[in-house]
XYZ file of C-alpha atoms in Angstrom:
567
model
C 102.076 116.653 92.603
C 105.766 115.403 90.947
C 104.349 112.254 89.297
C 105.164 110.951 86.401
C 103.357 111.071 83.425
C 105.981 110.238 81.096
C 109.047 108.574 80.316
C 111.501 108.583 77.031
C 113.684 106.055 76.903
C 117.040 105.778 75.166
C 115.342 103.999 72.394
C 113.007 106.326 71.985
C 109.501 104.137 73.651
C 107.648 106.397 75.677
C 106.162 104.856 78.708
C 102.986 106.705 79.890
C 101.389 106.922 83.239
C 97.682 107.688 84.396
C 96.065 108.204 87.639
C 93.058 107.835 89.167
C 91.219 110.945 91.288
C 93.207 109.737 94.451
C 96.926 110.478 92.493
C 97.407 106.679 92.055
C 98.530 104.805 89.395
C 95.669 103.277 87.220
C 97.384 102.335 83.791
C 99.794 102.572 81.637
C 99.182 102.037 78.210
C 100.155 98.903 76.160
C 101.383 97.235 79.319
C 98.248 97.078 82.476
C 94.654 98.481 81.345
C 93.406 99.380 84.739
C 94.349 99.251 88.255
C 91.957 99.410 91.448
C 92.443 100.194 95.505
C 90.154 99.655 98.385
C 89.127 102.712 100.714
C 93.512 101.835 102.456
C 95.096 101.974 98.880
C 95.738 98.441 98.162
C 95.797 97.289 95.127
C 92.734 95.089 94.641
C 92.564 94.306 90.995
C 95.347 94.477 88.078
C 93.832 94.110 84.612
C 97.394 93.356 82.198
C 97.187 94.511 78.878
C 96.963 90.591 77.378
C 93.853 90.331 78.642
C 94.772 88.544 82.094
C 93.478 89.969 85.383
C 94.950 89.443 88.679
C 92.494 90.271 91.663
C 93.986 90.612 95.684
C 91.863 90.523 98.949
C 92.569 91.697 101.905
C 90.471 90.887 105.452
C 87.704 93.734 106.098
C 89.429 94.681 109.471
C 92.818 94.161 109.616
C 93.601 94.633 105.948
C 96.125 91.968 105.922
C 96.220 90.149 102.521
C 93.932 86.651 101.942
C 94.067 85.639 98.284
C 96.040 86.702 94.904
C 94.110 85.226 92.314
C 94.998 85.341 88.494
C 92.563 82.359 86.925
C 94.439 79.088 86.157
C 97.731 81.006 87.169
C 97.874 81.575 90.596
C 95.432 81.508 93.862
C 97.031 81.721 96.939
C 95.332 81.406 100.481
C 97.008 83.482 103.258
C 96.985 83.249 106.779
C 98.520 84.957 109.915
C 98.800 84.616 113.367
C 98.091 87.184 115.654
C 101.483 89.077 115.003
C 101.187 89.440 111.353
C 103.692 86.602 110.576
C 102.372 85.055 107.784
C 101.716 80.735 109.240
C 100.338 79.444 106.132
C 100.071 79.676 102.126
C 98.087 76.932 100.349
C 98.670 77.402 96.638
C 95.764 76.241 95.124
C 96.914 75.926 91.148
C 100.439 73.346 92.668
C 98.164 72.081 94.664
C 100.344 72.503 98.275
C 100.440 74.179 101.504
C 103.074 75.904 103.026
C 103.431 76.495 106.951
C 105.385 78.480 109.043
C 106.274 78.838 112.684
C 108.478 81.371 114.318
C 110.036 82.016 118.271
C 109.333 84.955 120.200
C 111.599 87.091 118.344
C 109.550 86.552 115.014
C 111.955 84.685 113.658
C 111.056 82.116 111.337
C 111.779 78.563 112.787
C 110.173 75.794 110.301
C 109.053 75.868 107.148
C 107.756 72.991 105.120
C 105.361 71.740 102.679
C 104.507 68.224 101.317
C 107.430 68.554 98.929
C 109.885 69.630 101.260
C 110.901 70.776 104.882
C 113.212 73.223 106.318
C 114.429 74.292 110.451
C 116.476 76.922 111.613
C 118.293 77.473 115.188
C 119.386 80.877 116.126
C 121.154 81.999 118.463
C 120.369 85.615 120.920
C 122.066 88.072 118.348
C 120.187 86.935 115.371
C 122.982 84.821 113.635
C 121.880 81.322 112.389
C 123.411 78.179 114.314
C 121.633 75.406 112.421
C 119.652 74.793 109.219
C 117.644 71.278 108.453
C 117.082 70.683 104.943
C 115.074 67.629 105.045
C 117.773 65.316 106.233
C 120.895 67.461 106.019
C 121.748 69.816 108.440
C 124.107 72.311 108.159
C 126.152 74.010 110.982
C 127.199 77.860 111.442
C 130.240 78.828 113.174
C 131.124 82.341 113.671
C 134.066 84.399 115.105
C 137.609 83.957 114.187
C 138.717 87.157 113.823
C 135.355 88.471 111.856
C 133.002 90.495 113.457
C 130.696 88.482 115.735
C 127.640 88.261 112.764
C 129.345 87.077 110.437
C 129.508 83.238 109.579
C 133.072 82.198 109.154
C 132.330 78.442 109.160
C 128.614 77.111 107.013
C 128.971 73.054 106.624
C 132.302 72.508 105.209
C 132.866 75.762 103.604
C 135.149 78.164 105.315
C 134.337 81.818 104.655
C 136.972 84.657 105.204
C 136.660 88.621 105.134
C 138.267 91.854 104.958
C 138.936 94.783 107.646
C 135.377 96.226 106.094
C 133.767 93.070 106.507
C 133.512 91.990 103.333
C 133.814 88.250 102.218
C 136.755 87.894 99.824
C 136.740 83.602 100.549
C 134.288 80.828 100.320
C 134.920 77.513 99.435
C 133.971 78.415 95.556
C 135.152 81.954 95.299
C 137.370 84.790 95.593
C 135.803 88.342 95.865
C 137.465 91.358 94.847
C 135.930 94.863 95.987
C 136.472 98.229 94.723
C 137.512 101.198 97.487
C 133.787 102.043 97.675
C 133.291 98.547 99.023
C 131.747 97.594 96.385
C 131.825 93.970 94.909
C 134.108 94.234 91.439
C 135.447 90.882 90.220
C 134.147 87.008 91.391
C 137.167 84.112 90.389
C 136.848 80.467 90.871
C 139.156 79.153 92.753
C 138.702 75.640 91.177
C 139.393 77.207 87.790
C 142.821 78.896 88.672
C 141.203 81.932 89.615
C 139.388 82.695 86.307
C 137.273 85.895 85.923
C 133.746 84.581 86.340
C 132.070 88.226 87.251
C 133.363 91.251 86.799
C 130.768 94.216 87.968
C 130.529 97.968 87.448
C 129.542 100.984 89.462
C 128.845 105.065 88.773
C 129.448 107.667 91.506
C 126.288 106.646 93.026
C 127.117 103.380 93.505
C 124.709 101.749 91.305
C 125.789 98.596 89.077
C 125.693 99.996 85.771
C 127.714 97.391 84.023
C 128.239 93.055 84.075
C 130.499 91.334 82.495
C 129.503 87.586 83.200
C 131.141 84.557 81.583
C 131.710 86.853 78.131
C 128.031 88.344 78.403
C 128.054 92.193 78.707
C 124.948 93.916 80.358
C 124.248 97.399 80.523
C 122.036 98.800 82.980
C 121.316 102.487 81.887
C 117.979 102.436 84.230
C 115.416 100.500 86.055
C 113.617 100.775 82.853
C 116.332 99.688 80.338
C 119.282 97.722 79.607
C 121.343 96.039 76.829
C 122.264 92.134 77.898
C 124.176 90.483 74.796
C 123.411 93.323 72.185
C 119.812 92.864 73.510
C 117.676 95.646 74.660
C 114.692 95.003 77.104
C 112.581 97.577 78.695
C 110.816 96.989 82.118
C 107.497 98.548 82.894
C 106.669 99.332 86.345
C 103.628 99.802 88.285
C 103.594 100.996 92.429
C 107.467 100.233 92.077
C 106.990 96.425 91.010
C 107.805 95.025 88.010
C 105.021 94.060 85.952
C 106.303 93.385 82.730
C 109.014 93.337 79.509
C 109.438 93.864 76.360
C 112.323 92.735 73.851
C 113.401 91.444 70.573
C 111.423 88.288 72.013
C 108.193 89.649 72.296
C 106.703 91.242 75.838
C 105.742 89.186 79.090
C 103.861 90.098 82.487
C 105.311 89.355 85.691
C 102.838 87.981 88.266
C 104.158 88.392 91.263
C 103.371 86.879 95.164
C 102.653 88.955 97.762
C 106.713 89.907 98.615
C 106.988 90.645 94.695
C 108.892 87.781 94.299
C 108.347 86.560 90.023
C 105.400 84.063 91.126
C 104.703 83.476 86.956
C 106.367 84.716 83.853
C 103.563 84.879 80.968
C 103.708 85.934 77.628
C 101.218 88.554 74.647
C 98.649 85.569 74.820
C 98.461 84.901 78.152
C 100.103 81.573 78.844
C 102.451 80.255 81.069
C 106.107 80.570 80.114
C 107.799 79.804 83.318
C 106.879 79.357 87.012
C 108.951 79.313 89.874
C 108.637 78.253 93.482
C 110.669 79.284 95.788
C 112.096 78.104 99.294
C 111.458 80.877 102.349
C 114.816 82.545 102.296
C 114.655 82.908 98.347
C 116.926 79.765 96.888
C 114.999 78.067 94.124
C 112.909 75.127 94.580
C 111.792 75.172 90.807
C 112.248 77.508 88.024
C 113.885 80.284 88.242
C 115.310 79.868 84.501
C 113.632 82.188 81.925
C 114.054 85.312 84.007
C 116.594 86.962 85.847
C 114.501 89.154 88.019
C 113.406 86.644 90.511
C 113.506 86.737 94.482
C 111.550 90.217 95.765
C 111.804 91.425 92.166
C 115.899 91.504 92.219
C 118.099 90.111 89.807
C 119.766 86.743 90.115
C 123.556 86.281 89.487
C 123.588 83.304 88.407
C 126.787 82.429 87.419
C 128.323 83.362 91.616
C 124.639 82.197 93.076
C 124.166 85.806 94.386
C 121.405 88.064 94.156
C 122.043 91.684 93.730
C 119.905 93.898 96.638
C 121.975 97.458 95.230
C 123.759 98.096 98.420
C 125.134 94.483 98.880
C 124.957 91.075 97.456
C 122.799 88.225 99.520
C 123.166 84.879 99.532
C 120.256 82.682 99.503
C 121.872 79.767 100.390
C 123.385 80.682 103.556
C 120.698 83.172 104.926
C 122.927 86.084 104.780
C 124.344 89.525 102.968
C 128.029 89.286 101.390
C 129.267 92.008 103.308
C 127.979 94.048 106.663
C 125.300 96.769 106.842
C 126.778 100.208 106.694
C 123.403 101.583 107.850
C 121.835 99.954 111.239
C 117.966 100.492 110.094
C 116.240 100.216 113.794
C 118.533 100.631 117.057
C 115.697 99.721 119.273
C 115.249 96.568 118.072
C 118.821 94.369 118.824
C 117.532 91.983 116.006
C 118.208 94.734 113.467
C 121.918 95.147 114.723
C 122.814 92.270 112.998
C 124.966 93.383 110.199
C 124.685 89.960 107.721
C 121.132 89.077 108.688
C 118.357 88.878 105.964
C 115.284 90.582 107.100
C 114.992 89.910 110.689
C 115.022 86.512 109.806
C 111.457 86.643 108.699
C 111.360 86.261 105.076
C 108.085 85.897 104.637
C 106.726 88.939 106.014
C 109.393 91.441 104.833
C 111.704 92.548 101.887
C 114.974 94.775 101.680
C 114.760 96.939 98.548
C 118.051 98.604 99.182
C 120.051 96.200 100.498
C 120.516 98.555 103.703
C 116.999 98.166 105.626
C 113.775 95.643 105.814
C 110.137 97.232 105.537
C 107.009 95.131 105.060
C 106.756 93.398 101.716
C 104.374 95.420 99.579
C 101.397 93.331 99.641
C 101.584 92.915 103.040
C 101.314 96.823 103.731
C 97.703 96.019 105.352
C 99.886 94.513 107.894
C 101.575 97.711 108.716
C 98.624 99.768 108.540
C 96.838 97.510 110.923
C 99.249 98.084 113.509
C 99.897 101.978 113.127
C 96.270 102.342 112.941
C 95.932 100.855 116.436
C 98.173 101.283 119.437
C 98.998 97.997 121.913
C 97.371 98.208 125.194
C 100.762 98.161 126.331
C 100.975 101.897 124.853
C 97.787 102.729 126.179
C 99.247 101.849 129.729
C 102.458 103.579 129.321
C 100.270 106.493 128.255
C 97.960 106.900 130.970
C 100.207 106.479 134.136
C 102.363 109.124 132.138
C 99.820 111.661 131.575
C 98.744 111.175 135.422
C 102.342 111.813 136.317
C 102.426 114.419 133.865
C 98.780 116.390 134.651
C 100.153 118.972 136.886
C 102.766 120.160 134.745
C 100.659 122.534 132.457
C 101.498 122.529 129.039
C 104.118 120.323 129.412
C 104.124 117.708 126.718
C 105.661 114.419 126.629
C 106.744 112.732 123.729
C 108.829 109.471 124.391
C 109.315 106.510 121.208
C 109.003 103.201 123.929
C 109.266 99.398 122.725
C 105.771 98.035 123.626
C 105.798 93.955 125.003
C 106.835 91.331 122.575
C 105.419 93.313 119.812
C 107.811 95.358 119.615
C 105.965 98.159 118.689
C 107.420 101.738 119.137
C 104.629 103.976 120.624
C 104.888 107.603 119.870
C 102.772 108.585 123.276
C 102.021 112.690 123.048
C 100.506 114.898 125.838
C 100.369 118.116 126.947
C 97.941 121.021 128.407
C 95.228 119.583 126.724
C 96.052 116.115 128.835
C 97.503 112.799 127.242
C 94.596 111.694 124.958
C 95.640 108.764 122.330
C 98.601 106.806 123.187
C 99.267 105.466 119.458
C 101.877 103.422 117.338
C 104.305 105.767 115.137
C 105.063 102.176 113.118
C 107.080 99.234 113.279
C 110.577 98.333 112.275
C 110.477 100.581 109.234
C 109.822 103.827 110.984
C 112.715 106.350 112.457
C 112.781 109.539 113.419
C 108.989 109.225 114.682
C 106.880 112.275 116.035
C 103.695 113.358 116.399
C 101.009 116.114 116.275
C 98.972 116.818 119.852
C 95.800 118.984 117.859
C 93.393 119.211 120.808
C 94.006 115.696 122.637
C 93.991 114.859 118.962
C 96.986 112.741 118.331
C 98.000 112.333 114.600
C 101.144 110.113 114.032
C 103.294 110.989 111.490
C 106.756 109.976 110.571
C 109.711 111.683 107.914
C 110.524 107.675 107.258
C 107.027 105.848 107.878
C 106.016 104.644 104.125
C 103.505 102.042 104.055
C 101.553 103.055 100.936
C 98.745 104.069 102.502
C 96.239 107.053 102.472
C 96.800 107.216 106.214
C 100.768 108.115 105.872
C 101.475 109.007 102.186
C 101.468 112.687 102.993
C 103.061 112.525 106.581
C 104.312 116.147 108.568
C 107.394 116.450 110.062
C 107.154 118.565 112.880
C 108.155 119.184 116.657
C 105.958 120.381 119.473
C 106.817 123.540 121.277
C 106.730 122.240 124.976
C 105.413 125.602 126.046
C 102.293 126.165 124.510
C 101.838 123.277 121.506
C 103.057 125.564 118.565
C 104.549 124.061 115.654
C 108.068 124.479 115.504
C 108.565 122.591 111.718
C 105.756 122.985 109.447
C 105.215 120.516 106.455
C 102.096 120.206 104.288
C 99.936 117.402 105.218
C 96.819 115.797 104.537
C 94.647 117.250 107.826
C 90.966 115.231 106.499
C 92.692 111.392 106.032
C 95.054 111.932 109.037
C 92.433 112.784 111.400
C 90.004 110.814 110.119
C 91.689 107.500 110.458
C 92.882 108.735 113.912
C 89.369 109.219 115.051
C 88.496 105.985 113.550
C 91.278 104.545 115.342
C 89.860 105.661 118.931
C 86.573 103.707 118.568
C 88.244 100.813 117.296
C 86.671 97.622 118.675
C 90.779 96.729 119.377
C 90.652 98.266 122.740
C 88.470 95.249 124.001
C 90.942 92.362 122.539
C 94.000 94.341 123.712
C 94.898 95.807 120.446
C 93.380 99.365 120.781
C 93.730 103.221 121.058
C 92.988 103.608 125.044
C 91.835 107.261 125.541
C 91.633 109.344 128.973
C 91.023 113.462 129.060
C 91.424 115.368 132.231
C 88.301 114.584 132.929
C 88.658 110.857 132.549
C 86.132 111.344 129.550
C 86.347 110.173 126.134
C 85.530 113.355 123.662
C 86.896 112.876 120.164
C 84.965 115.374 118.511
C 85.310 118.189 121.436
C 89.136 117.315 120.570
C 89.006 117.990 116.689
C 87.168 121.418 117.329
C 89.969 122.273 119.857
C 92.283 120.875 117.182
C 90.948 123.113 114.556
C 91.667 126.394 116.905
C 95.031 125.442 116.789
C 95.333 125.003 113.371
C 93.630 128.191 113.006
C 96.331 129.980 114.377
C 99.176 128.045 113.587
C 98.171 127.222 109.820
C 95.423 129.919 108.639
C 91.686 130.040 107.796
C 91.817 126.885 105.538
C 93.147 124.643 107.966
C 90.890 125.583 110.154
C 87.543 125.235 108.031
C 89.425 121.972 106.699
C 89.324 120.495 109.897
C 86.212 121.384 110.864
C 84.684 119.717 107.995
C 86.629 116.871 109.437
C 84.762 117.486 112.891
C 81.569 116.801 111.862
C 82.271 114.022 109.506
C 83.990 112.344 112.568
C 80.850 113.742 115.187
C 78.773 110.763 112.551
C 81.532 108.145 112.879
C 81.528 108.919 116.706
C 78.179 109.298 118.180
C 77.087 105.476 117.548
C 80.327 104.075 119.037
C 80.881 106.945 122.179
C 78.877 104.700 124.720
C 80.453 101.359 123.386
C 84.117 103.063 123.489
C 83.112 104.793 127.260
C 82.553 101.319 128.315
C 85.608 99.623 127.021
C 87.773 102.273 128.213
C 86.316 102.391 131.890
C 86.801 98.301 132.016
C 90.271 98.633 130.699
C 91.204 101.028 133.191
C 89.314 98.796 136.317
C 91.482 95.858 135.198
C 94.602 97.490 135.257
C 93.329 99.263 138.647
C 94.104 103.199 136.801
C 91.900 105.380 138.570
């Protein structure tokens, strides 16, 4: 299955890795004792190898995260509205609550506690006009022979940049980049230019070397480095860093639900350091004993920059160094912004390359809650295609659409077997969308889609022959959790708050189980014997699911369709 079981470092420490009967991560040894998921894979308990234990909830139905909890360290609250921005935090060991509001683009607008409060004004493309700080506020100009997302003007400072976009010219610094584009040398202009930062890449363009203010760093892995003659290892677990070890003994990272440090602690379990942290990332207290700070990346702190791998992001003026090579969504104009942090929405997601957003990883219920479930919106699209569509025989339609204010991208499949499940490929995150028609059966997959879940980990990549429904690319996937979760999906009590799989056959009846035992005849042919015994299993663990919700679901889908008059 490719995972890791070991690692060897250049020391010589080897790191080892264990797994639980679902291939997930459950320990490593000397670093986090055990590790637990609910029946989505999210973590739900971390027991750290100095005896502390962080435990995570998430709400029964949508799966969205409601409290991190590591005793007399950290219990957070979390709340959501209806869209999956996160609206509140109350932070039970500080003793504060934080809330949030955002416009109709999910951007956030306000954010504020009872220790400090922030506003932001945007304008159509994305690019920040205003920011409140309390009582300062702080203007954004843009244009001047930059491209028309980058901020040339913030406050007093002007900023400047190259043909490539880059800025080489703030009212602190000059920045020097290599042909690669790549940030090399950082001099302050109020110190006749000196050599502040000088930063090295390999081939790959990964910073392998820093030479700040006479302190060399080497960075020969995510795992190790050498800062001041110093080596440190980092342990990871799920891709977060959860803890170090040096000459000055090892500490655990607990982190907040964008893996943002939350609390440093050390071999006995107490508090070395904790930091707080303003939406967009800039410190409001800490932020001093560790390095790796803001969505787990490391803090320059000598040039005020974090570094994302791709590009360098400034925390105090909302925005990347230097433009996006890589446009992550073109459906959604937000994304075209080529400075912009996240969609504006810090909260909810994190850039781990520098180049695109996804959700953060705790808040991967979030994205499983609305893949799992397609918009009515979807469902409408869906059903006044397939009716447009029913005479063409075998004809299948497959057609990515932006759903409402949502701004969900619906992968809607149909075909000789008639338009069955309109459903969500993802949001945001997901490209290059498609989906499987077994039967009526729709199972969306995606060659992009990772949410961490047992519903996508093992995703197919495949096309639909528009003649007869044959697989054109073949990739192995997991038949029993796709399927399941789809069928689950179709009796989903969603449909009857708007936030549903709608369903229609030929027949205008809902049959999820005749669908997986037409489904498994296709597999039978397309994939073999096992595929097809596979999914028959699957049939009749789904027939049990089904039968007690069939009536319910019957009803729900015959109202839906009276109300939006599709007979």
């Amino acid at each position: 299955m490719d995972r890791i079981t070991q690692k060897t470092l250049p020391n010589g420490e080897i790191i080892r890795y264990n797994y639980n009967n679902q291939a997930l991560l459950s320990s490593i040894p000397g670093v986090i004792d055990n590790i637990e998921y609910n029946s989505m894979n999210l973590m739900t308990k971390k027991e750290f190898a100095n005896g502390v234990t962080t435990d995570l909830t998430y709400d029964d139905w949508t799966m969205r995260l409601k409290n991190i909890n590591t005793p007399e360290l950290q219990d957070m609250d979390y709340s959501f509205d209806e869209k999956g921005n996160i609206i509140g935090i109350a932070d039970h060991i500080v003793e504060e609550t934080q809330q949030f509001a955002y416009d109709d683009l999910d951007r956030l607008i306000s954010a504020g506690s009872e220790t400090y409060t922030q506003k932001f004004v945007y304008n159509p493309l994305g690019s920040i006009l205003a920011h409140q700080n309390g009582a300062d506020i702080t203007l954004f100009e843009y244009g001047n022979g930059a491209g028309i997302h980058a901020p040339t003007k913030v406050g007093d400072s002007d900023l400047i940049y190259d043909a490539n976009g880059n800025l080489i010219e703030d009212a602190t610094f000059l920045y020097v980049y290599n042909d690669a584009n790549h940030l090399k040398e950082v001099q302050k202009k109020s110190e006749d230019n000196r050599i502040v930062a000088e930063f090295f890449y390999d081939e790959s363009g990964n910073r392998v070397k820093k030479i700040e203010e006479g302190i060399v760093s080497y960075y020969v892995s995510d795992d190790y480095d050498i800062e001041d003659n110093v080596e440190t290892v980092y342990y990871f677990a799920n891709d977060n860093r959860v803890s170090k070890k040096s000459a000055d003994g090892q500490f655990w990272y607990l982190d907040d639900h964008l893996g943002s440090t939350s609390v440093m602690i050390d071999e006995e379990g107490e508090l070395v350091e904790r930091t707080l942290y303003y939406p967009f990332g800039s410190y409001r207290e800490g932020g001093e004993a560790e390095k790796y700070t803001f969505t787990g990346k490391e803090f320059d702190s000598e040039i005020g920059l974090y570094y994302y791998g791709a590009r360098y992001y400034n925390s105090e003026t909302f925005v990347f160094t230097q433009a996006d090579s890589i446009i992550p969504d073109v459906y959604n104009p937000q994304a075209l912004n080529r400075y912009s942090y996240c969609l504006n929405n810090p909260l909810k997601y994190e850039d781990p390359s520098g180049h695109a957003y996804q959700y953060a990883g705790l808040l991967a219920g979030v994205a499983i809650f609305t893949a799992a479930c397609a918009l009515v919106g979807a469902g409408v699209y869906g059903y006044q295609s397939y009716k447009e569509q029913k005479n063409t025989e075998g004809d299948t339609l497959s057609k990515a659409i932006t759903v409402g204010k949502e701004a969900t991208k619906g992968a809607i499949i149909g075909g000789s077997a008639g338009l069955v499940i309109s459903g969500t490929a993802a949001v945001g995150i997901a490209s290059a969308t498609t989906g499987i028609t077994l039967g009526g059966v729709l199972i969306v997959t995606s060659s992009s889609l990772s949410v961490g879940t047992g519903m996508f980990t093992r995703g197919a990549t495949a096309l639909i022959d528009k003649q007869n429904l044959s697989v054109i690319t073949k990739t192995t996937f997991d038949i029993d959790c796709m399927v399941t979760d789809a069928v689950h999906g179709s009796y989903s009590p969603f449909v009857e708050s708007g936030l549903g799989i709608t369903a229609s056959t030929t027949s205008n009846k809902v049959d999820v189980v005749s669908s997986l035992n037409s489904g498994a005849n296709i597999l039978k042919t397309e994939f073999g014997d096992p595929a097809h015994d596979q999914l028959n299993q699957v049939s009749n663990s789904a027939k049990s699911k089904w039968e007690p919700h069939k009536e319910s679901f019957q009803n729900k889908i015959d109202k839906f369709k009276k109300k939006y008059n599709l007979n």
